[in-house]
Short mmCIF file of C-alpha atoms in Angstrom, two decimals:
data_model
loop_
_atom_site.label_atom_id
_atom_site.label_comp_id
_atom_site.label_asym_id
_atom_site.label_seq_id
_atom_site.Cartn_x
_atom_site.Cartn_y
_atom_site.Cartn_z
CA MET A 1 0.00 0.00 0.00
CA ARG A 2 1.29 3.46 -0.91
CA TYR A 3 0.70 6.29 1.55
CA THR A 4 1.16 10.00 1.06
CA HIS A 5 1.19 10.78 4.79
CA VAL A 6 2.11 8.66 7.80
CA ILE A 7 0.93 9.98 11.17
CA VAL A 8 2.36 8.59 14.41
CA GLY A 9 -0.04 8.87 17.33
CA ALA A 10 -3.86 8.88 17.43
CA GLY A 11 -4.36 11.49 20.14
CA ALA A 12 -6.06 14.87 19.90
CA ALA A 13 -3.83 16.29 17.18
CA GLY A 14 -3.17 13.06 15.29
CA CYS A 15 -6.85 12.22 14.88
CA VAL A 16 -7.64 15.72 13.64
CA VAL A 17 -4.79 15.65 11.13
CA ALA A 18 -5.82 12.20 9.86
CA ASN A 19 -9.40 13.34 9.42
CA ARG A 20 -8.53 16.56 7.60
CA LEU A 21 -5.88 15.13 5.28
CA SER A 22 -8.14 12.24 4.28
CA GLN A 23 -10.79 14.74 3.17
CA ASP A 24 -8.62 15.15 0.07
CA PRO A 25 -9.12 12.07 -2.15
CA GLY A 26 -5.64 12.66 -3.53
CA ASN A 27 -4.14 11.76 -0.16
CA ASN A 28 -3.74 8.29 1.29
CA VAL A 29 -3.24 8.50 5.05
CA ALA A 30 -1.87 5.93 7.51
CA LEU A 31 -2.35 6.50 11.23
CA LEU A 32 -0.24 4.46 13.67
CA GLU A 33 -1.36 4.06 17.30
CA ALA A 34 0.67 2.10 19.84
CA GLY A 35 -2.39 1.25 21.92
CA PRO A 36 -5.49 -0.85 21.25
CA PRO A 37 -8.85 0.25 19.82
CA ASP A 38 -11.04 2.33 22.13
CA SER A 39 -13.63 -0.43 22.47
CA ASN A 40 -13.74 -0.73 26.27
CA PRO A 41 -17.05 0.76 27.54
CA LEU A 42 -15.28 2.44 30.48
CA ILE A 43 -13.63 4.84 28.06
CA HIS A 44 -16.95 6.22 26.91
CA ILE A 45 -18.69 6.51 30.30
CA PRO A 46 -17.57 9.76 31.98
CA ALA A 47 -17.53 8.23 35.47
CA GLY A 48 -15.21 5.48 34.24
CA VAL A 49 -12.22 7.81 34.33
CA THR A 50 -10.91 6.63 37.72
CA ARG A 51 -10.62 3.07 36.34
CA LEU A 52 -8.66 4.02 33.22
CA ALA A 53 -5.26 4.25 34.93
CA ALA A 54 -4.55 0.67 33.86
CA PRO A 55 -1.93 -0.89 31.56
CA GLU A 56 -4.59 -1.51 28.93
CA PHE A 57 -5.04 2.23 28.39
CA ASP A 58 -1.93 3.87 29.87
CA TRP A 59 1.79 4.00 29.07
CA GLY A 60 2.64 3.45 32.74
CA PHE A 61 5.18 6.25 32.95
CA SER A 62 6.62 7.75 36.11
CA SER A 63 8.88 10.75 36.49
CA ALA A 64 12.50 11.01 37.48
CA PRO A 65 12.99 11.75 41.20
CA GLN A 66 11.92 15.33 41.85
CA ALA A 67 14.64 17.07 43.83
CA GLN A 68 12.31 19.76 45.19
CA LEU A 69 9.55 17.27 46.06
CA ASN A 70 11.41 15.00 48.47
CA ASP A 71 12.98 13.06 45.58
CA ARG A 72 9.65 11.42 44.82
CA ARG A 73 8.92 9.70 41.51
CA LEU A 74 5.56 10.95 40.30
CA TRP A 75 2.83 8.95 38.57
CA TYR A 76 2.71 10.27 34.97
CA PRO A 77 -0.27 8.81 33.07
CA GLN A 78 -0.58 9.14 29.30
CA GLY A 79 -3.39 7.68 27.22
CA ARG A 80 -2.47 4.65 25.12
CA THR A 81 -5.48 3.84 22.96
CA LEU A 82 -7.30 5.39 20.03
CA GLY A 83 -7.96 8.96 21.11
CA GLY A 84 -4.82 9.06 23.24
CA SER A 85 -5.24 11.01 26.45
CA THR A 86 -8.59 12.38 25.24
CA SER A 87 -9.94 8.87 25.89
CA VAL A 88 -8.80 8.83 29.53
CA ASN A 89 -8.77 12.46 30.70
CA ALA A 90 -11.17 14.57 32.77
CA MET A 91 -12.90 15.90 29.60
CA ILE A 92 -12.41 19.57 30.62
CA TYR A 93 -12.54 21.95 27.65
CA VAL A 94 -10.47 25.02 28.53
CA ARG A 95 -8.41 26.99 26.03
CA GLY A 96 -6.33 29.25 28.25
CA GLN A 97 -6.13 33.03 27.92
CA PRO A 98 -5.76 35.10 24.72
CA ARG A 99 -2.46 36.46 26.05
CA ASP A 100 -1.03 32.91 26.05
CA TYR A 101 -1.13 32.77 22.27
CA ASP A 102 0.06 36.34 21.80
CA LEU A 103 3.08 35.28 23.86
CA TRP A 104 3.68 32.37 21.49
CA GLN A 105 3.74 34.82 18.60
CA SER A 106 6.13 37.17 20.41
CA LEU A 107 8.56 34.27 20.90
CA GLY A 108 9.20 34.09 17.16
CA ASN A 109 6.09 32.34 15.90
CA PRO A 110 4.22 34.63 13.50
CA GLY A 111 0.73 33.38 12.73
CA TRP A 112 0.16 31.89 16.19
CA GLY A 113 -1.29 34.90 18.02
CA TYR A 114 -4.77 34.69 19.50
CA ALA A 115 -6.45 36.30 16.48
CA ASP A 116 -4.75 33.72 14.26
CA VAL A 117 -5.65 30.62 16.29
CA LEU A 118 -9.22 31.50 17.27
CA PRO A 119 -10.73 30.35 13.93
CA TRP A 120 -9.07 26.95 14.40
CA PHE A 121 -10.59 26.52 17.84
CA ARG A 122 -13.98 27.27 16.31
CA ARG A 123 -13.32 24.93 13.37
CA SER A 124 -13.39 21.78 15.54
CA GLU A 125 -16.14 22.80 17.89
CA ARG A 126 -19.76 21.68 17.95
CA HIS A 127 -20.79 23.71 20.98
CA ALA A 128 -24.17 22.79 22.41
CA ARG A 129 -24.61 26.02 24.38
CA LEU A 130 -22.74 28.93 22.81
CA SER A 131 -22.68 30.37 19.31
CA ASP A 132 -20.73 33.61 18.98
CA ARG A 133 -17.40 34.95 17.75
CA TYR A 134 -15.56 32.64 20.15
CA HIS A 135 -17.38 29.37 19.48
CA GLY A 136 -18.31 27.08 16.62
CA THR A 137 -21.38 24.89 16.26
CA GLU A 138 -20.63 22.97 13.05
CA GLY A 139 -17.45 21.11 13.96
CA GLU A 140 -16.91 17.47 14.85
CA LEU A 141 -16.02 17.83 18.54
CA GLY A 142 -18.99 17.83 20.89
CA VAL A 143 -18.61 20.42 23.67
CA ALA A 144 -21.33 20.72 26.30
CA ARG A 145 -22.06 21.00 29.99
CA GLN A 146 -23.54 18.32 32.19
CA THR A 147 -27.31 18.40 32.60
CA THR A 148 -27.26 17.59 36.33
CA TYR A 149 -24.76 18.45 39.07
CA ASN A 150 -23.82 17.25 42.51
CA PRO A 151 -24.89 19.54 45.40
CA LEU A 152 -21.22 20.08 46.26
CA THR A 153 -20.61 21.47 42.78
CA ARG A 154 -23.49 23.91 43.10
CA ALA A 155 -22.21 24.93 46.53
CA PHE A 156 -18.70 25.47 45.11
CA VAL A 157 -20.05 27.88 42.50
CA GLU A 158 -22.03 29.73 45.16
CA ALA A 159 -18.89 29.82 47.33
CA GLY A 160 -17.03 31.52 44.50
CA ARG A 161 -19.68 34.21 44.28
CA GLU A 162 -19.50 34.61 48.05
CA LEU A 163 -15.75 35.24 47.68
CA GLY A 164 -16.43 38.01 45.17
CA LEU A 165 -15.77 36.03 42.00
CA ALA A 166 -17.99 36.45 38.97
CA GLN A 167 -19.86 33.40 37.73
CA ASN A 168 -18.23 33.16 34.33
CA GLU A 169 -20.45 31.52 31.72
CA ASP A 170 -17.58 31.29 29.23
CA VAL A 171 -14.00 31.01 30.48
CA ASN A 172 -13.04 30.42 26.82
CA GLY A 173 -14.25 33.85 25.78
CA SER A 174 -12.67 37.24 26.37
CA VAL A 175 -12.16 36.90 30.14
CA GLN A 176 -11.09 33.83 32.11
CA ASP A 177 -11.53 35.13 35.68
CA GLY A 178 -14.26 33.68 37.85
CA VAL A 179 -16.00 30.51 38.94
CA THR A 180 -17.60 28.30 36.31
CA LEU A 181 -19.39 25.08 35.48
CA TYR A 182 -16.92 23.48 33.09
CA ASP A 183 -17.54 22.95 29.42
CA GLN A 184 -16.62 19.35 28.67
CA THR A 185 -15.90 17.18 25.65
CA ARG A 186 -19.13 15.19 25.77
CA ARG A 187 -22.09 14.32 23.61
CA ASN A 188 -25.38 12.73 24.71
CA GLY A 189 -23.99 11.85 28.12
CA ARG A 190 -20.89 10.12 26.71
CA ARG A 191 -17.25 11.09 26.52
CA GLU A 192 -16.31 12.74 23.25
CA SER A 193 -12.72 11.78 22.45
CA ALA A 194 -10.56 12.55 19.46
CA ALA A 195 -11.40 9.07 18.19
CA THR A 196 -15.19 9.35 18.54
CA ALA A 197 -15.20 12.85 17.02
CA PHE A 198 -12.65 12.57 14.23
CA LEU A 199 -11.91 8.89 13.49
CA HIS A 200 -15.01 6.77 13.95
CA PRO A 201 -17.13 8.86 11.54
CA VAL A 202 -14.56 8.50 8.71
CA TYR A 203 -13.61 4.83 8.99
CA ARG A 204 -15.35 4.15 5.68
CA ARG A 205 -13.11 6.50 3.75
CA GLU A 206 -10.99 4.38 1.46
CA ASN A 207 -7.97 6.66 1.83
CA ILE A 208 -7.43 6.34 5.59
CA SER A 209 -5.90 3.31 7.28
CA VAL A 210 -5.72 3.04 11.09
CA HIS A 211 -3.14 0.65 12.55
CA THR A 212 -3.55 -0.12 16.27
CA SER A 213 -1.05 -1.87 18.57
CA ALA A 214 1.59 -0.40 16.25
CA LEU A 215 4.56 0.95 18.22
CA ALA A 216 6.68 3.35 16.17
CA THR A 217 10.36 2.68 16.86
CA ARG A 218 12.18 4.86 14.32
CA ILE A 219 11.64 7.55 11.71
CA LEU A 220 13.40 6.61 8.49
CA VAL A 221 15.52 9.45 7.07
CA GLU A 222 17.34 9.43 3.74
CA GLY A 223 19.31 12.37 2.41
CA GLY A 224 17.86 14.75 4.98
CA CYS A 225 14.26 13.73 4.20
CA ALA A 226 11.86 11.65 6.26
CA VAL A 227 10.69 8.78 4.07
CA GLY A 228 8.82 6.48 6.44
CA VAL A 229 8.45 4.90 9.86
CA GLU A 230 9.67 1.65 11.31
CA TYR A 231 7.20 0.11 13.77
CA ARG A 232 6.43 -3.09 15.62
CA GLN A 233 3.07 -4.83 15.54
CA GLN A 234 2.20 -8.25 16.97
CA GLY A 235 5.88 -8.95 17.55
CA ARG A 236 6.84 -8.24 13.93
CA ARG A 237 9.00 -5.39 12.72
CA LYS A 238 7.40 -3.50 9.85
CA THR A 239 8.12 -0.48 7.68
CA ILE A 240 5.66 2.00 6.24
CA ASN A 241 6.71 4.61 3.67
CA ALA A 242 5.42 8.15 3.20
CA GLU A 243 5.54 9.76 -0.23
CA CYS A 244 4.90 13.26 1.11
CA GLU A 245 5.41 13.61 4.86
CA VAL A 246 5.83 11.90 8.20
CA ILE A 247 3.85 13.62 10.94
CA VAL A 248 4.77 12.93 14.56
CA SER A 249 1.80 13.37 16.93
CA GLY A 250 2.84 11.22 19.87
CA GLY A 251 2.52 13.95 22.48
CA THR A 252 4.96 15.74 24.74
CA ILE A 253 6.56 12.51 25.97
CA ASN A 254 6.46 10.21 22.97
CA SER A 255 7.18 12.70 20.18
CA PRO A 256 10.64 13.72 21.44
CA ARG A 257 11.20 10.10 22.45
CA LEU A 258 10.68 8.95 18.85
CA LEU A 259 12.86 11.72 17.45
CA LEU A 260 15.67 10.77 19.82
CA LEU A 261 15.34 7.05 19.03
CA SER A 262 15.63 8.07 15.36
CA GLY A 263 18.91 9.93 15.90
CA ILE A 264 17.30 13.37 15.82
CA GLY A 265 18.27 15.44 18.85
CA PRO A 266 21.27 16.66 20.88
CA ALA A 267 24.30 14.99 19.31
CA ASP A 268 26.19 14.52 22.57
CA GLU A 269 23.25 12.79 24.29
CA LEU A 270 22.67 10.50 21.32
CA SER A 271 26.34 9.58 21.02
CA ASP A 272 26.55 8.77 24.73
CA LEU A 273 23.76 6.21 24.21
CA GLY A 274 25.35 4.73 21.09
CA ILE A 275 22.63 6.11 18.79
CA GLU A 276 23.82 7.21 15.35
CA VAL A 277 23.33 10.96 14.98
CA VAL A 278 21.08 11.58 11.98
CA HIS A 279 20.48 15.26 12.71
CA ASP A 280 21.90 17.36 15.56
CA LEU A 281 18.94 19.26 17.02
CA PRO A 282 19.75 20.37 20.59
CA GLY A 283 16.23 21.41 21.62
CA VAL A 284 14.61 17.97 21.32
CA GLY A 285 13.29 17.02 24.75
CA LYS A 286 14.14 20.38 26.32
CA ASN A 287 11.74 23.14 27.43
CA PHE A 288 9.51 20.52 29.13
CA GLN A 289 6.76 22.28 31.10
CA ASP A 290 3.83 21.02 33.15
CA HIS A 291 1.34 22.28 35.68
CA MET A 292 2.10 21.05 39.18
CA ASP A 293 -1.03 19.98 41.06
CA VAL A 294 -1.72 20.22 44.79
CA PHE A 295 -4.96 19.29 46.50
CA ILE A 296 -7.22 19.53 49.51
CA ALA A 297 -9.60 16.71 50.45
CA ALA A 298 -12.44 17.27 52.93
CA GLU A 299 -15.00 14.96 54.49
CA THR A 300 -18.56 16.09 53.78
CA ARG A 301 -22.14 15.27 54.55
CA PRO A 302 -23.47 12.26 52.56
CA VAL A 303 -23.99 14.07 49.26
CA SER A 304 -20.84 13.26 47.27
CA TYR A 305 -20.18 10.63 44.61
CA SER A 306 -18.64 8.38 47.26
CA ARG A 307 -17.30 4.85 46.87
CA ARG A 308 -20.10 3.45 49.05
CA ASN A 309 -22.79 5.35 47.20
CA ARG A 310 -21.59 4.13 43.81
CA VAL A 311 -21.49 0.48 44.87
CA HIS A 312 -24.78 0.47 46.79
CA ASN A 313 -26.75 2.18 44.03
CA ARG A 314 -24.89 0.85 41.00
CA LEU A 315 -27.88 -0.79 39.32
CA ARG A 316 -30.04 2.31 39.70
CA HIS A 317 -27.26 4.56 38.40
CA MET A 318 -26.61 2.27 35.44
CA LEU A 319 -30.28 2.19 34.51
CA ARG A 320 -30.59 5.97 34.76
CA TYR A 321 -27.51 6.42 32.63
CA LYS A 322 -28.66 3.95 29.98
CA LEU A 323 -32.15 5.46 29.74
CA PHE A 324 -31.41 9.17 30.08
CA GLY A 325 -27.63 9.67 29.90
CA THR A 326 -27.67 11.45 33.26
CA GLY A 327 -26.79 10.82 36.89
CA PRO A 328 -23.46 9.97 38.57
CA MET A 329 -22.28 7.79 35.67
CA ALA A 330 -22.62 10.75 33.30
CA ALA A 331 -20.67 13.02 35.64
CA ALA A 332 -17.14 14.13 34.87
CA ILE A 333 -14.67 13.85 37.71
CA ALA A 334 -14.40 17.67 37.90
CA GLU A 335 -17.72 19.40 37.28
CA ALA A 336 -16.72 22.99 38.07
CA GLY A 337 -13.67 25.17 38.55
CA ALA A 338 -12.38 28.62 39.31
CA PHE A 339 -9.69 30.85 37.82
CA VAL A 340 -8.25 33.24 40.41
CA ARG A 341 -5.21 35.45 40.93
CA SER A 342 -2.43 34.85 43.43
CA ASP A 343 -2.42 38.61 44.03
CA ASP A 344 -3.93 41.68 42.44
CA SER A 345 -0.76 42.60 40.55
CA VAL A 346 -0.75 39.65 38.14
CA ALA A 347 -2.06 40.08 34.60
CA GLY A 348 -4.84 37.52 34.49
CA PRO A 349 -5.61 34.48 36.62
CA ASP A 350 -2.62 32.31 37.53
CA ILE A 351 -4.36 29.71 39.72
CA GLN A 352 -6.92 27.15 38.55
CA ILE A 353 -9.03 25.24 41.09
CA HIS A 354 -10.87 22.06 40.07
CA CYS A 355 -13.88 21.04 42.17
CA LEU A 356 -14.29 17.26 42.45
CA PRO A 357 -17.47 16.17 44.28
CA SER A 358 -15.72 12.91 45.21
CA PHE A 359 -13.38 11.96 48.04
CA VAL A 360 -10.29 11.64 45.84
CA VAL A 361 -6.58 11.92 46.59
CA VAL A 362 -3.60 10.95 44.46
CA LYS A 363 -0.57 9.01 45.67
CA ASP A 364 0.99 6.83 42.96
CA GLY A 365 -2.39 6.99 41.23
CA PRO A 366 -5.92 8.12 42.11
CA MET A 367 -7.56 6.76 45.26
CA LEU A 368 -11.21 7.06 46.24
CA LEU A 369 -11.40 7.30 50.02
CA ASP A 370 -14.20 5.66 51.98
CA GLY A 371 -17.06 7.85 53.08
CA HIS A 372 -18.28 11.09 51.56
CA GLY A 373 -16.05 13.95 50.62
CA MET A 374 -14.89 16.50 48.06
CA SER A 375 -11.49 17.44 46.71
CA LEU A 376 -10.06 20.65 45.31
CA PHE A 377 -7.19 20.16 42.86
CA ILE A 378 -5.20 23.37 42.47
CA LEU A 379 -2.75 24.38 39.71
CA ASN A 380 -0.29 27.21 39.16
CA THR A 381 -1.18 27.88 35.54
CA ARG A 382 1.96 29.84 34.64
CA PRO A 383 4.91 27.89 36.05
CA ARG A 384 8.48 29.06 35.60
CA SER A 385 10.22 25.71 36.14
CA ARG A 386 11.58 23.91 33.09
CA GLY A 387 12.34 20.23 32.75
CA SER A 388 13.43 17.75 30.11
CA LEU A 389 12.72 14.46 28.37
CA THR A 390 15.68 12.20 27.64
CA LEU A 391 16.27 8.54 26.81
CA ASN A 392 17.51 5.99 29.31
CA SER A 393 18.70 3.67 26.54
CA PRO A 394 18.39 3.08 22.77
CA ASP A 395 15.75 0.40 23.44
CA PRO A 396 12.27 1.61 22.35
CA ASP A 397 10.74 -0.58 25.06
CA ASP A 398 12.55 1.30 27.82
CA PRO A 399 10.54 4.21 29.23
CA PRO A 400 12.17 7.62 28.80
CA ARG A 401 13.43 9.79 31.64
CA ILE A 402 10.66 12.31 32.32
CA ASP A 403 11.82 15.22 34.46
CA PRO A 404 9.30 18.06 34.90
CA ASN A 405 11.76 19.55 37.42
CA PHE A 406 8.92 20.94 39.51
CA CYS A 407 9.60 23.93 41.80
CA SER A 408 13.12 24.36 40.42
CA ASP A 409 12.82 28.01 39.41
CA PRO A 410 15.50 30.03 41.24
CA GLU A 411 13.09 32.66 42.56
CA GLY A 412 10.85 30.10 44.29
CA HIS A 413 7.86 31.43 42.34
CA ASP A 414 6.21 28.08 41.65
CA LEU A 415 6.29 26.92 45.26
CA ARG A 416 4.98 30.29 46.44
CA ILE A 417 2.02 30.14 44.04
CA ALA A 418 1.26 26.58 45.17
CA VAL A 419 1.06 27.83 48.77
CA GLU A 420 -1.29 30.61 47.68
CA GLY A 421 -3.37 28.01 45.86
CA ILE A 422 -3.87 26.00 49.06
CA LYS A 423 -4.94 29.19 50.81
CA TRP A 424 -7.45 29.90 48.04
CA GLY A 425 -8.86 26.38 48.36
CA ARG A 426 -9.33 26.84 52.08
CA ARG A 427 -11.15 30.11 51.48
CA PHE A 428 -13.67 28.18 49.40
CA LEU A 429 -14.17 25.56 52.10
CA ALA A 430 -14.71 28.26 54.75
CA THR A 431 -17.58 29.99 52.94
CA ARG A 432 -21.16 29.77 54.13
CA ALA A 433 -22.06 27.91 50.95
CA LEU A 434 -19.65 25.03 51.64
CA SER A 435 -19.14 25.09 55.40
CA GLY A 436 -22.62 23.62 55.92
CA LEU A 437 -21.65 20.60 53.80
CA VAL A 438 -18.00 20.20 54.81
CA ARG A 439 -17.34 18.36 58.06
CA GLU A 440 -13.56 18.27 58.24
CA GLU A 441 -10.51 18.93 56.10
CA ARG A 442 -8.73 15.58 55.99
CA VAL A 443 -5.81 16.29 53.60
CA PRO A 444 -3.58 18.08 54.43
CA GLY A 445 -5.63 18.71 57.58
CA THR A 446 -6.01 21.84 59.67
CA ALA A 447 -2.84 21.05 61.64
CA VAL A 448 -0.95 22.07 58.48
CA ALA A 449 -1.40 25.79 58.98
CA GLY A 450 1.66 28.02 58.48
CA ASP A 451 3.45 28.62 55.18
CA ASP A 452 6.37 26.39 56.19
CA GLN A 453 4.00 23.52 56.98
CA ILE A 454 2.11 24.02 53.72
CA ARG A 455 5.39 23.95 51.79
CA GLU A 456 6.33 20.67 53.45
CA TYR A 457 2.91 19.23 52.59
CA ILE A 458 3.36 20.28 48.96
CA ARG A 459 6.80 18.66 48.78
CA GLY A 460 5.31 15.41 50.03
CA TRP A 461 2.09 15.32 48.01
CA ALA A 462 2.28 17.50 44.87
CA LYS A 463 1.72 15.69 41.58
CA THR A 464 1.53 16.33 37.86
CA GLY A 465 -1.41 18.35 36.59
CA HIS A 466 -1.39 16.11 33.47
CA HIS A 467 -0.58 18.99 31.10
CA PRO A 468 2.98 18.41 29.80
CA VAL A 469 3.99 20.53 26.80
CA GLY A 470 6.95 22.11 25.09
CA SER A 471 9.47 19.30 24.47
CA CYS A 472 9.57 19.97 20.69
CA ALA A 473 9.11 23.71 20.99
CA MET A 474 8.10 25.92 18.09
CA GLY A 475 10.29 28.95 17.40
CA ASN A 476 13.23 30.36 15.48
CA GLY A 477 16.01 30.16 18.09
CA GLU A 478 18.73 27.55 18.36
CA MET A 479 16.69 25.48 20.86
CA ALA A 480 13.56 25.43 18.69
CA VAL A 481 12.65 22.03 17.25
CA VAL A 482 9.99 23.09 14.73
CA ASP A 483 9.32 26.32 12.87
CA ASN A 484 6.00 28.14 12.77
CA GLN A 485 4.81 25.73 10.07
CA LEU A 486 5.58 22.83 12.45
CA ARG A 487 8.39 21.52 10.22
CA VAL A 488 11.32 19.93 12.03
CA ARG A 489 14.19 22.35 11.58
CA GLY A 490 16.91 21.11 9.26
CA LEU A 491 14.99 18.14 7.86
CA ASP A 492 12.49 17.86 5.03
CA ARG A 493 9.11 16.11 4.96
CA LEU A 494 8.94 15.81 8.75
CA ARG A 495 6.61 17.69 11.10
CA VAL A 496 5.60 17.52 14.73
CA ILE A 497 1.96 18.39 15.39
CA ASP A 498 0.86 18.06 19.01
CA ALA A 499 1.19 19.68 22.46
CA SER A 500 4.96 19.25 22.42
CA VAL A 501 5.30 22.21 20.02
CA MET A 502 3.82 24.73 22.49
CA PRO A 503 6.65 27.15 23.34
CA ARG A 504 4.89 28.08 26.59
CA LEU A 505 2.27 26.32 28.66
CA VAL A 506 -1.22 27.78 28.40
CA SER A 507 -3.17 29.02 31.42
CA GLY A 508 -5.42 25.99 31.76
CA ASN A 509 -6.01 22.49 30.44
CA THR A 510 -4.19 21.51 27.26
CA GLN A 511 -6.77 19.33 25.48
CA ALA A 512 -8.50 22.17 23.61
CA PRO A 513 -5.25 23.85 22.47
CA THR A 514 -3.99 20.52 21.16
CA TYR A 515 -7.09 20.08 19.01
CA MET A 516 -6.45 23.59 17.69
CA ILE A 517 -2.83 22.72 16.87
CA GLY A 518 -4.07 19.69 14.95
CA GLU A 519 -6.50 21.81 12.94
CA ARG A 520 -3.92 24.47 12.18
CA GLY A 521 -1.23 21.95 11.32
CA ALA A 522 -3.49 20.07 8.92
CA ALA A 523 -4.50 23.30 7.21
CA ILE A 524 -0.85 24.32 6.79
CA ILE A 525 -0.07 20.96 5.15
CA GLN A 526 -3.07 21.19 2.83
CA ALA A 527 -2.27 24.76 1.79
CA GLY A 528 1.45 24.17 1.50
CA LYS A 529 2.10 27.25 3.63
CA LEU A 530 1.10 29.09 6.80
CA VAL A 531 -2.61 29.96 6.71
#
C-alpha cells in the first residue's frame, strides 16, 4: 500500500490531522497508534475515568525523582489507545487566555497569536450552548455541559460568588476570571474523544488506514528527508513509507522520544547512548513544562459521589444512565472550577481550582477514600520551572526519563504560588455555601497551617497536573525544534503536530489547544504554507 502521509499517534492532534488530510481524495493516510482500539465501555462513560489508569489504556510512565519534592517519583499517566489522552482524561474543555497565544507569537512564531488561532478553535467545535465569535457549532467535537450536578458542585459555584468572583459563563471567551461550570468534551452523556469525534465517523473512507497496537520505533531518514516509519506490531518489525510527509503526533513525551530514538536530537546525548546521529537538534526534549497539582480533600455530609454510594446504588445509576444519559455515571470527575489570581498585581488568573465532588486523593495513582467527601485540585497555571525528556537507553521498550523539574525556578515562584493556591482552596471551604456541607478537612488537615507547613505538605504530596507541553518547541532560536509551520528544523518532509510544540504552557487544560494545533497543522499541510 502506498501512503502520502504517515501519522504517528492517534491522540487529539493526530486524529484531527488524519481526518482533515483524508478529506482530500488525492491523499492516502496511515495512522499508527501504539495502543489498542477504544472499544472498552469504560472509556466512553464519563464516570469510568478513575478506572482508566490501567496498563490496557496507559503507558505506565513515572517521572524522574523530583529534587524539590522530596525526591519522589511521580505517577505520569498518558493515554495509550485510540484517542490518546482524550480517551482517559477529565474531559475539561479550557483553552487558556488570549495572552497565552500572543506570547507564542512574540517568541518568534508569526501566525500563532490569538487572532490567528481563534478560527481553528472554532473549526473543531460543535458547541451545544454557545454560538458567537468565540465558538463554533458545526465542527466534529462535541462540547457541552452536564445536565445535572452534585450539590457540592453547586455549593462550590455559590462559594465563588460569596468570595467576590464572577460566575463566568464562558471562560473560553474574552475573560477567564471567575467561577464556572466546566464545558466538557461530551455528547449525549458520553465522553467525546478525538477518536469518537474525528476517526469513527470516517472509517469508511478508502484513503485512511488506522493501525492499532503499532509501536513506532524509528523515523526513516534518507538524504535529509523523512521517508517512512519503522514500527512493531504483533511482535513483527514492519516499515511503512510516506511519499509526502511523516507527521509525529505522539505527544509531549512520545514525540521527542521517537525523534531521539531516530537519531534526531542533541548529538552529545545521542552519542553517549550509542545512537547514530542523523540530525543534531539540541532542543529535542528540552523546554519541558507542566502544571504542578496540589490538592485539599475534605470529608462532607453524605452528598458526594462516594465509593459506598456508587457500589450500593450501582444498578439504579446504570439504569438511569442507559435510559437518560444522566446521573453519577454521566458526571465528569471535575464538574466545576475557578480561575483566580495569586495577588492583584498579576495580569490575568494564575491559579486554577478544580472542584471534584468525590473523596479523591492521588498518591501513585488516584484513590477514592471511603465515606463522603470532596477534593479541590489546584494548579499554578503559569509555572516558571523547566524540565526535560531524555532517553535511558536506545531500546524503544525502555521508558524515557521524564523530568518536569517541579519547583526548580531560582526565585521560588512556583512553590509560592502553590502555597497561595492552598490558601485559596481553604477560602472556598470556609464559605457559608460550603461550610454547611464540609465536616472536616482531611488532607492536608487543619494542623498544616503556616506557610512552612504548607510547603512541606506540597513537597510530600504535589503531583503532575497532566498537562505536559513544550518538548519539541516551536520557534526560530537555536533550541527550537519546529518552525512556525511545524516543520522539524533542518529536515524535510517531517513535522511535529501536538502539544509538544507549544513554546509556553497555556493558562489551563491543554486538550482544547492541542485540538487547535491539529487543525492548524493540517491546514498548513493542505495549503502548502502558513494559513
